[in-house]
């Protein structure tokens, strides 16, 4: 008989923390531009008028000299303006080394006379790095799983702005993810002092306490979240039920799991957990009900199938024992124990129904187990004693594993 409950590890599976920083997008630093107006001084014409005109000039030549002087003055003025236009003004800043700004506001590297992205010799040049804020750098490190770098970046952000809520939340999240949940607790308390109904802070505070096995404190955080902020917060309900279960408060755990499943009836893990509670409370029938739900929602979960078989066996529901074990051998066909358990279940069904196809199923399963582990002399005798009775019967179709 399978031991109950079968599970690889009771590790209090948590929902993932609400990492709000993961929603941020890296943005370019805002580029502030100024318009510089090139102010050039135009010298008045009379200041450069050549001294070709005087009162001593004969009257008959004055008009000619004046015309020539005006023409020369205009030419000189035009030349001066052209020269000044081609030279940088001493009144304006030197923009020759500045990065041109496109209409979109993004920097564009384009040295004079060089194709963008290439140096003067034709080789590729590196792109200008984007100037990121400390929080954005921390977010990128979190996404990459580099929690130490993320912590350092968020601490830099707080050095510049100690009361930055985003940076405080992000630092606490990085500390928990990086295995330092105790260091995150005072940060969450600081955040709650400013907003005691913040959903994300309350939830992640509970997660930090769960990692520290401080279940009483975790319960306090989740209850506050559910009572003061969001009564239908399913991740908080899930973790609250896990905390109650870890503390041995089975009645509270049962009620919380039922509340969670009323909101999320398709959660296979929640059905598995409430089944564990119901079995400890002695309600094997309800435990089997939830395990059957769990195994149907997670048909590829080996533990869900084996636990369903165990609960069904306790209730003498051998049809469901067979269904669950047929799924189990599909998931793990190289486990001789599962095969022999399936053969035993089918043999019991045969004794009740006297239907030879069920006996054929039992022999088929026993033979599969023996092939994987020949060191089973008793099983070999059992197989030999029933083989002649099932000759010619196709055992592979003797039981419908898809019906509930």
Coordinates of C-alpha atoms in Angstrom, one line a residue, residues 53 57-69:
X53 CA 35.2 111.8 -50.8
X57 CA 37.2 117.1 -54.6
X58 CA 36.1 119.1 -57.7
X59 CA 32.4 119.3 -58.0
X60 CA 32.2 117.7 -61.4
X61 CA 33.9 114.5 -59.9
X62 CA 32.0 114.3 -56.6
X63 CA 29.1 112.3 -58.0
X64 CA 31.4 109.8 -59.7
X65 CA 33.6 109.3 -56.6
X66 CA 30.5 108.9 -54.4
X67 CA 29.1 106.2 -56.6
X68 CA 32.4 104.3 -56.7
X69 CA 32.8 104.7 -52.9

